[in-house]
Every structure is written in structure tokens, then in C-alpha cells.
mmCIF file of C-alpha atoms in Angstrom:
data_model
loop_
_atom_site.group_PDB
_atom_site.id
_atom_site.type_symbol
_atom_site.label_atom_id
_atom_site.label_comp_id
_atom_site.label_asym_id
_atom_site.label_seq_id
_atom_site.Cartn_x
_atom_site.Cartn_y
_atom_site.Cartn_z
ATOM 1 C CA UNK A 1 107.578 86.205 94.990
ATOM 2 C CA UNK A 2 103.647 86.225 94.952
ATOM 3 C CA UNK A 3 101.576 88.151 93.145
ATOM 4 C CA UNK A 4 97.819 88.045 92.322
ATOM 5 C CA UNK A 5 96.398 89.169 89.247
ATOM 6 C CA UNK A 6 92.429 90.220 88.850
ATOM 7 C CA UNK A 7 90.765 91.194 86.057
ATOM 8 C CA UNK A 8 88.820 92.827 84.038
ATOM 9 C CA UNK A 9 90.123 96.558 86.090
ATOM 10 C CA UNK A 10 86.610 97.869 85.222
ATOM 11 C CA UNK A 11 82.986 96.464 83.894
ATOM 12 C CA UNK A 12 80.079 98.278 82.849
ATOM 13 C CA UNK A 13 77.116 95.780 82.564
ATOM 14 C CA UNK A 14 73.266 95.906 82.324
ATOM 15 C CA UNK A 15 70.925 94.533 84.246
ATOM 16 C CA UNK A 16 70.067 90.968 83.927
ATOM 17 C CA UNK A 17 73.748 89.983 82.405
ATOM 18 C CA UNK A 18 75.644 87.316 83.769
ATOM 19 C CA UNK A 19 79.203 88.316 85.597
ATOM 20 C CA UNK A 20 82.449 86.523 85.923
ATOM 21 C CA UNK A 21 85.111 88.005 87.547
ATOM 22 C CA UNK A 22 88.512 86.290 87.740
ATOM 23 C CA UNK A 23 91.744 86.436 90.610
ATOM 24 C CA UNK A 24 94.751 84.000 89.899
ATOM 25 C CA UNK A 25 97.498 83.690 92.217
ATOM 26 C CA UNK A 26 100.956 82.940 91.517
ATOM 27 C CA UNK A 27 104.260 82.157 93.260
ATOM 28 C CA UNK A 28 102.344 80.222 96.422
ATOM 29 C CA UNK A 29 100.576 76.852 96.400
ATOM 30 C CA UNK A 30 97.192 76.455 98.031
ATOM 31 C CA UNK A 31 96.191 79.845 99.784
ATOM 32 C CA UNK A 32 93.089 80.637 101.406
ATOM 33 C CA UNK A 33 91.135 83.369 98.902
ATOM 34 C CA UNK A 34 88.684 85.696 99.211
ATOM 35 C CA UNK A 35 86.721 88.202 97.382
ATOM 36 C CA UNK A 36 85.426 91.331 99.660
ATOM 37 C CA UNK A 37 83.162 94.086 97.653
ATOM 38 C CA UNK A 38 83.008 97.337 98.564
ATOM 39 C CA UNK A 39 79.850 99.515 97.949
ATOM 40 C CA UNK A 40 79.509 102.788 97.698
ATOM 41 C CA UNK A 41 80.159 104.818 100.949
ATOM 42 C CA UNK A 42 80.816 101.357 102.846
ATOM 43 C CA UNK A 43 83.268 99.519 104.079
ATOM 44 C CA UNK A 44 84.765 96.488 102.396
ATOM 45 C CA UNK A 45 82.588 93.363 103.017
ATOM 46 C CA UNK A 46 83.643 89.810 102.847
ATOM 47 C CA UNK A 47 81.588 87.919 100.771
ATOM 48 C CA UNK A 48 83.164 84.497 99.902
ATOM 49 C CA UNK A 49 86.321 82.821 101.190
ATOM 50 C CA UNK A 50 87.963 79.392 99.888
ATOM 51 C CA UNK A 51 91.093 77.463 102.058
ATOM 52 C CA UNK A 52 90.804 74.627 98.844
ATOM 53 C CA UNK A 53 90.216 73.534 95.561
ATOM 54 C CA UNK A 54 86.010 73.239 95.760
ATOM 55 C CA UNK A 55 85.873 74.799 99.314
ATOM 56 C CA UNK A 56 83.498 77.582 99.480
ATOM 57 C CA UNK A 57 82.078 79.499 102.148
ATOM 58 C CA UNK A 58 79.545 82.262 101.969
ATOM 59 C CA UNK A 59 79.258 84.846 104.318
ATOM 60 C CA UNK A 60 76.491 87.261 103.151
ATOM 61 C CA UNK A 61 73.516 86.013 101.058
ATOM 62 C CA UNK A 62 73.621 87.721 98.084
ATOM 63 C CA UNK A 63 73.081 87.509 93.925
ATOM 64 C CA UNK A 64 76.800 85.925 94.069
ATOM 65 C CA UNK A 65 78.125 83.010 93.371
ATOM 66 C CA UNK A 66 81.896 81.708 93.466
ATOM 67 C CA UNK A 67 83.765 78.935 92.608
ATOM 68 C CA UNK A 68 87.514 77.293 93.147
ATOM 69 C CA UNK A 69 87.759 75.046 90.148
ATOM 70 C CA UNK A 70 92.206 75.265 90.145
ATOM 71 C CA UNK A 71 94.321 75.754 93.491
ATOM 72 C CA UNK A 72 95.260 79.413 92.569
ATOM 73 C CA UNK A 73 92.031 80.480 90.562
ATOM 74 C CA UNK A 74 89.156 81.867 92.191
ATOM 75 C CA UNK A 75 86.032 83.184 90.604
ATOM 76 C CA UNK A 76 83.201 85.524 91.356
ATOM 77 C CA UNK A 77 80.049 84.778 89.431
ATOM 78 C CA UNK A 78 76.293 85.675 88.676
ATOM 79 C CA UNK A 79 73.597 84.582 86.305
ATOM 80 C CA UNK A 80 71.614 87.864 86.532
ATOM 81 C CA UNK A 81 73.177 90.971 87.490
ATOM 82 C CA UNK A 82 71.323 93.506 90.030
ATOM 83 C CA UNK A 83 71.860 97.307 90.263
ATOM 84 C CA UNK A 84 72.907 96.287 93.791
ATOM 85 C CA UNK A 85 75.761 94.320 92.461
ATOM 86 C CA UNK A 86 77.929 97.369 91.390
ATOM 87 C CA UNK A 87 80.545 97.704 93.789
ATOM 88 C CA UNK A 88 84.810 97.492 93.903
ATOM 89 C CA UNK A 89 85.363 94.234 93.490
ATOM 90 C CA UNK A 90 88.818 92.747 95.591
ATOM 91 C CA UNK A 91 90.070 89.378 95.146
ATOM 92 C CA UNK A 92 92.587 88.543 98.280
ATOM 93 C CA UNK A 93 94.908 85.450 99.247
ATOM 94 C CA UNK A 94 96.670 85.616 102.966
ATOM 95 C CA UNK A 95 99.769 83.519 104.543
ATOM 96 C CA UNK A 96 99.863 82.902 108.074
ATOM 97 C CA UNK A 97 100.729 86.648 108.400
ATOM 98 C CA UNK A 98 98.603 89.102 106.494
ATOM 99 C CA UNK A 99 96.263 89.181 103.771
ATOM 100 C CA UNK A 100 97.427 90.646 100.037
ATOM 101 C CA UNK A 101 94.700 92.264 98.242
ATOM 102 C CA UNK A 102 94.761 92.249 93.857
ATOM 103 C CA UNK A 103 94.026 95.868 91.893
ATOM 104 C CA UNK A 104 90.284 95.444 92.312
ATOM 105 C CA UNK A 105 87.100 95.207 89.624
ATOM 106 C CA UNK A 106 84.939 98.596 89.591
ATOM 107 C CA UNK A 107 81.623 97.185 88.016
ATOM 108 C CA UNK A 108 78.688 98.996 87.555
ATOM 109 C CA UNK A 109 75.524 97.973 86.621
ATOM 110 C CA UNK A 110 73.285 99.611 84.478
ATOM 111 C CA UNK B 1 80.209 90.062 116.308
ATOM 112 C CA UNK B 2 83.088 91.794 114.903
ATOM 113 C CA UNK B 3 82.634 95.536 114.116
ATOM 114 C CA UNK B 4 85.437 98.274 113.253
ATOM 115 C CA UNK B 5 84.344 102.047 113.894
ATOM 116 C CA UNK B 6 86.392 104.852 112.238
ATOM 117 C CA UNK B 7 86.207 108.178 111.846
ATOM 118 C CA UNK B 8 84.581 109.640 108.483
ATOM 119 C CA UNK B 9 86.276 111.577 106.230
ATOM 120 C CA UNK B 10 87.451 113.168 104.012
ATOM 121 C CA UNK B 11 90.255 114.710 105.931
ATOM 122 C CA UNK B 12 92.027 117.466 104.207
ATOM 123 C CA UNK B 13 96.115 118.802 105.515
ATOM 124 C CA UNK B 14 98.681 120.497 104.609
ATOM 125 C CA UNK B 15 101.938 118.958 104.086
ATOM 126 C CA UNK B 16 103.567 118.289 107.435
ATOM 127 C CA UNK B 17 100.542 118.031 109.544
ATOM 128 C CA UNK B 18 99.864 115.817 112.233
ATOM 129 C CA UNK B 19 97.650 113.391 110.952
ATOM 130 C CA UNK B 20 95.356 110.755 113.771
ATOM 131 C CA UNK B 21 92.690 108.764 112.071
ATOM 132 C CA UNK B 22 90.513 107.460 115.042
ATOM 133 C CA UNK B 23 89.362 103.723 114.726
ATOM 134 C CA UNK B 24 87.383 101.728 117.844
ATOM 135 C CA UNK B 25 86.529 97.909 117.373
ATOM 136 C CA UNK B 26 83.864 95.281 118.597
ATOM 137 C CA UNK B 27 84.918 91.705 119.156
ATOM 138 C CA UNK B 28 85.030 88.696 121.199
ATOM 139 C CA UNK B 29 88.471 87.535 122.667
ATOM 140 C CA UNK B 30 91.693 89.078 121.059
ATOM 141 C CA UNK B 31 91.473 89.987 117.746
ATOM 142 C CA UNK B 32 94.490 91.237 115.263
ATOM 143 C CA UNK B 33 94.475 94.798 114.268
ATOM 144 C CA UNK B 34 95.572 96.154 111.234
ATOM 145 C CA UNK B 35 95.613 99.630 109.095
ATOM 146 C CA UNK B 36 95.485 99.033 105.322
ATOM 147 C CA UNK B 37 96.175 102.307 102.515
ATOM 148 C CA UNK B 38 94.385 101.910 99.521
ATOM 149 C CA UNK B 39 96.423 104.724 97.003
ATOM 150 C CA UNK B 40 94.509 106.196 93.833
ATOM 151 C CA UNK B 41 93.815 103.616 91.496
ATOM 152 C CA UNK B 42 95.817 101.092 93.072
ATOM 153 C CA UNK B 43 94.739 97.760 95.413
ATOM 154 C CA UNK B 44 94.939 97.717 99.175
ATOM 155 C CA UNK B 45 98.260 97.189 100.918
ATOM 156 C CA UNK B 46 98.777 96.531 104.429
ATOM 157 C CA UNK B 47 100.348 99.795 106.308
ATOM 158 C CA UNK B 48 100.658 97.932 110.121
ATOM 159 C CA UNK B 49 99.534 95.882 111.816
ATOM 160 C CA UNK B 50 99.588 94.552 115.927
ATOM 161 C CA UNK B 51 98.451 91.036 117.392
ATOM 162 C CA UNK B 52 98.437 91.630 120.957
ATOM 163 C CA UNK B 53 97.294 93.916 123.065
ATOM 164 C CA UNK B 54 99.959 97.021 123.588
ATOM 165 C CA UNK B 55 101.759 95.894 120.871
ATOM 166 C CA UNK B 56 103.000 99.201 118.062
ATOM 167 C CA UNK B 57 102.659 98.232 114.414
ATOM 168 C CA UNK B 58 104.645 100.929 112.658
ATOM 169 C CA UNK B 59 105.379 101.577 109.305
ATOM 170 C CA UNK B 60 106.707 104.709 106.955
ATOM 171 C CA UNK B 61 106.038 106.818 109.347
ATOM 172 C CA UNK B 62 102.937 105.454 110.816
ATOM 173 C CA UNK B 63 102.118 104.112 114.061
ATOM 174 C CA UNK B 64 99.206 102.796 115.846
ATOM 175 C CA UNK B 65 99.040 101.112 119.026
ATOM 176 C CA UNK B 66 96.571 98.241 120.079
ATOM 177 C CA UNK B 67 95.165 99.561 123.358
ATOM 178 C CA UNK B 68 92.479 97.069 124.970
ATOM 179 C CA UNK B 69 91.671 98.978 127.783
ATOM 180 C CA UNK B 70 89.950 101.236 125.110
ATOM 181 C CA UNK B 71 89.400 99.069 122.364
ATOM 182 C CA UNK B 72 91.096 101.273 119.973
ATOM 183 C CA UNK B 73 93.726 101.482 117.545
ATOM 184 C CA UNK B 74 94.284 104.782 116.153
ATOM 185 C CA UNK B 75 96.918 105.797 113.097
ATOM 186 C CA UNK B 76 99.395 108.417 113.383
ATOM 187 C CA UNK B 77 102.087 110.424 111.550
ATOM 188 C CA UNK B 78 103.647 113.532 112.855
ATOM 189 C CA UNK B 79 104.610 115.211 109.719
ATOM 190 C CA UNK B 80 102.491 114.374 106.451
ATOM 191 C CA UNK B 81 103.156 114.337 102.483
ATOM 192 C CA UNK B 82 101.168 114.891 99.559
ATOM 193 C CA UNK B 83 102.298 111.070 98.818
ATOM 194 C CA UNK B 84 100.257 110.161 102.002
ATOM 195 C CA UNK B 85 96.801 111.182 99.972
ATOM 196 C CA UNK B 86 94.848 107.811 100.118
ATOM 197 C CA UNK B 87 92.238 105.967 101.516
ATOM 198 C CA UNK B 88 92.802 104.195 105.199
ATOM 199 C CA UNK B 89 91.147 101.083 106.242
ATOM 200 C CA UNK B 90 91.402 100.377 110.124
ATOM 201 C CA UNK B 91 90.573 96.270 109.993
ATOM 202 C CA UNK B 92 90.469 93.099 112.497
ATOM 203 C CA UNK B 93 90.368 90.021 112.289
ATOM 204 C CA UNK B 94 90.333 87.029 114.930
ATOM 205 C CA UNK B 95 93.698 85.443 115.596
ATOM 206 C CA UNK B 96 94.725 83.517 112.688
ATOM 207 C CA UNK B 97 92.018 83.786 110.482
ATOM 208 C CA UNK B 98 94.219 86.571 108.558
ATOM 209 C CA UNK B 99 92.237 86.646 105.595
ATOM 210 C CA UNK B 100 88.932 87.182 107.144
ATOM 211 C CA UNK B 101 89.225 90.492 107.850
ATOM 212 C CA UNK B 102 86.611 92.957 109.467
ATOM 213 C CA UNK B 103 86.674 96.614 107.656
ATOM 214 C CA UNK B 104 86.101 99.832 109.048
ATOM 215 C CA UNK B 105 84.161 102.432 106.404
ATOM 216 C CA UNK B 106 87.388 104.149 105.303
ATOM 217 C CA UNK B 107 88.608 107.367 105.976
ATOM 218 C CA UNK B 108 90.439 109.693 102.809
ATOM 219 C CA UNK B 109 93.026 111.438 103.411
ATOM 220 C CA UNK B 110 93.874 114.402 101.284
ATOM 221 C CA UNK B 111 97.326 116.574 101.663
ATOM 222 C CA UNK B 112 98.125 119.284 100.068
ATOM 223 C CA UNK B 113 101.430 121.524 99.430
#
């Protein structure tokens, strides 16, 4: 079966730090990903989606960046955190039926 | 483009309440329609979802039906547990584009005994 693992579960990190935030996915060979963020009081937003190794498509301009460098890995990234940043943090994959969402990231910025 | 409407919580129940979380959309041609229960400390799992219009995505009790006409797609259960206490996302997306998915604000459910 699949299963998609994210980590770290929770971040605390100033202002100015750099952020990497990783999503693997096992038991399924090249799914589309995604990581969505959720702010406070808001919805969940999408921010990045990838259908292959390299492939990446923004869809808000933001602080973020991400990158695809193995089939089933897909990483959120930043050079300089914000206060903005902090958010809950979900890495997804999706079949050709639904979409399967990992544990999330809380990070807040400080 | 795409926008999902639903209505704010929190909403607070006794056990074996009728629960309706209202949920309205924005979008252009026929979009899929799904409900999504994130539980305390736990990721987001899909509760239902429909593809076409009139079509019922039920699960565990819940139903919601995709109604054009009124661009909606509400959630229901007719009797509530404390289990149900969660967050509910009402979500589209366009037709297969699954993981590009449109979220309502989330509404929080709380039940109590």
C-alpha cells in the first residue's frame, strides 16, 4: 500500500533561517506531489505541485522554493525565513482518484 | 477562478445531533467536489467525494450531494459522535486534476456527550 511520510511534525525557527521541509512517498512510482500551507484562520493553499522528477510549478509567489530531485521525494525550501512563513505545512501525492495528504509540518517563525 | 465558500465555525453539538456544514463553490465547467476531515493532530483524509453533478458521495455516516443548480455541496449526518470532533474541509478541484485541489476555510466541529 502507499503511504507518505513528512517530517519534521513541528519547527520552531527564527527569522532569517533557512527551511527544508521533506515528504517521501512510498509504495507508488511517479505521483504528482504537492505541498499546500495553511495559515492561520485560512484555508489550505496550494503552493507548489510536481507530476516529475525536476517538474515544478508555482502557484503563489511567495519566500518558497521546492524541488523534485528523486521520483518520490519532494522538498519545500527557503533561504531566509519570514514571520509570514509560519503556517501547517501538508505534503500531498494523488492517483487518478483522490489526493492523500501526509501528517503535516506546524512551523513557526520567530 | 475556483473559489469554495463554507460556513465558519466552530460548531459545537451534542452527541446525536444533526449536523449540516454548508459549503457553495465558484468555478468554470464541472468541477469534482469533495469533503476532507482533518482529526486532532492527525493529516487530512478524504471523507466523500462526487464528480458529477447529482451525484451522493457518502461515507461513515456522511453524505453530501453535488447540486449544480445551486452550486453547493453541503455535509450531513443525522446522528453525531464525540469521534466526529474535527476539522471539515469542503474542496474542488477541476476534473482530473485531483491533486490540485481548491479549499474552503474549514469549519470545526466539536461534539460533546
Amino acid at each position: 500500500s502507499q503511504t507518505i511520510h513528512q517530517w519534521p511534525a513541528t519547527l520552531v525557527q527564527p527569522v532569517g533561517s533557512p527551511l527544508s521541509l521533506e515528504c517521501t512517498v512510498e509504495g507508488t512510482s511517479n505521483p504528482n506531489l504537492y505541498w499546500y500551507r495553511q495559515a492561520a484562520g485560512r484555508g489550505l493553499q496550494l503552493l507548489f505541485y510536481s507530476v516529475g522528477i525536476g517538474q515544478i510549478s508555482s502557484e503563489v509567489p511567495q519566500n518558497l522554493s521546492a524541488s523534485r530531485p528523486q521520483d518520490r521525494q519532494f522538498i519545500l525550501s527557503s533561504k531566509k525565513l519570514l514571520l509570514s512563513d509560519s503556517g501547517f505545512y501538508l505534503c500531498a501525492w494523488s492517483d487518478r482518484e483522490e489526493a492523500f495528504f501526509g501528517q503535516g509540518t506546524r512551523l513557526t517563525v520567530v | 477562478g475556483n473559489s469554495v465558500t463554507q460556513m465558519e465555525g466552530p460548531v459545537t453539538l451534542s452527541e446525536e445531533a444533526f449536523l449540516t456544514i454548508n459549503c457553495t463553490y465558484t468555478a468554470t465547467g464541472y468541477p469534482s467536489l469533495f469533503w476532507y476531515v482533518q482529526y486532532p493532530g492527525e493529516g487530512l483524509q478524504l471523507l466523500l467525494k462526487a464528480t458529477k453533478a447529482d451525484d451522493k458521495g457518502s461515507n461513515k455516516g456522511f453524505e453530501a450531494t453535488y447540486r449544480k443548480e445551486t452550486t453547493s455541496f453541503h455535509l450531513e449526518k443525522g446522528s453525531v459522535q464525540v469521534s466526529d470532533s474535527a476539522v471539515y474541509f469542503c474542496a474542488l478541484s477541476d476534473q482530473g486534476s485531483w491533486g490540485k485541489l481548491q479549499f474552503g476555510a474549514g469549519t470545526q466541529v466539536v461534539v460533546t456527550p
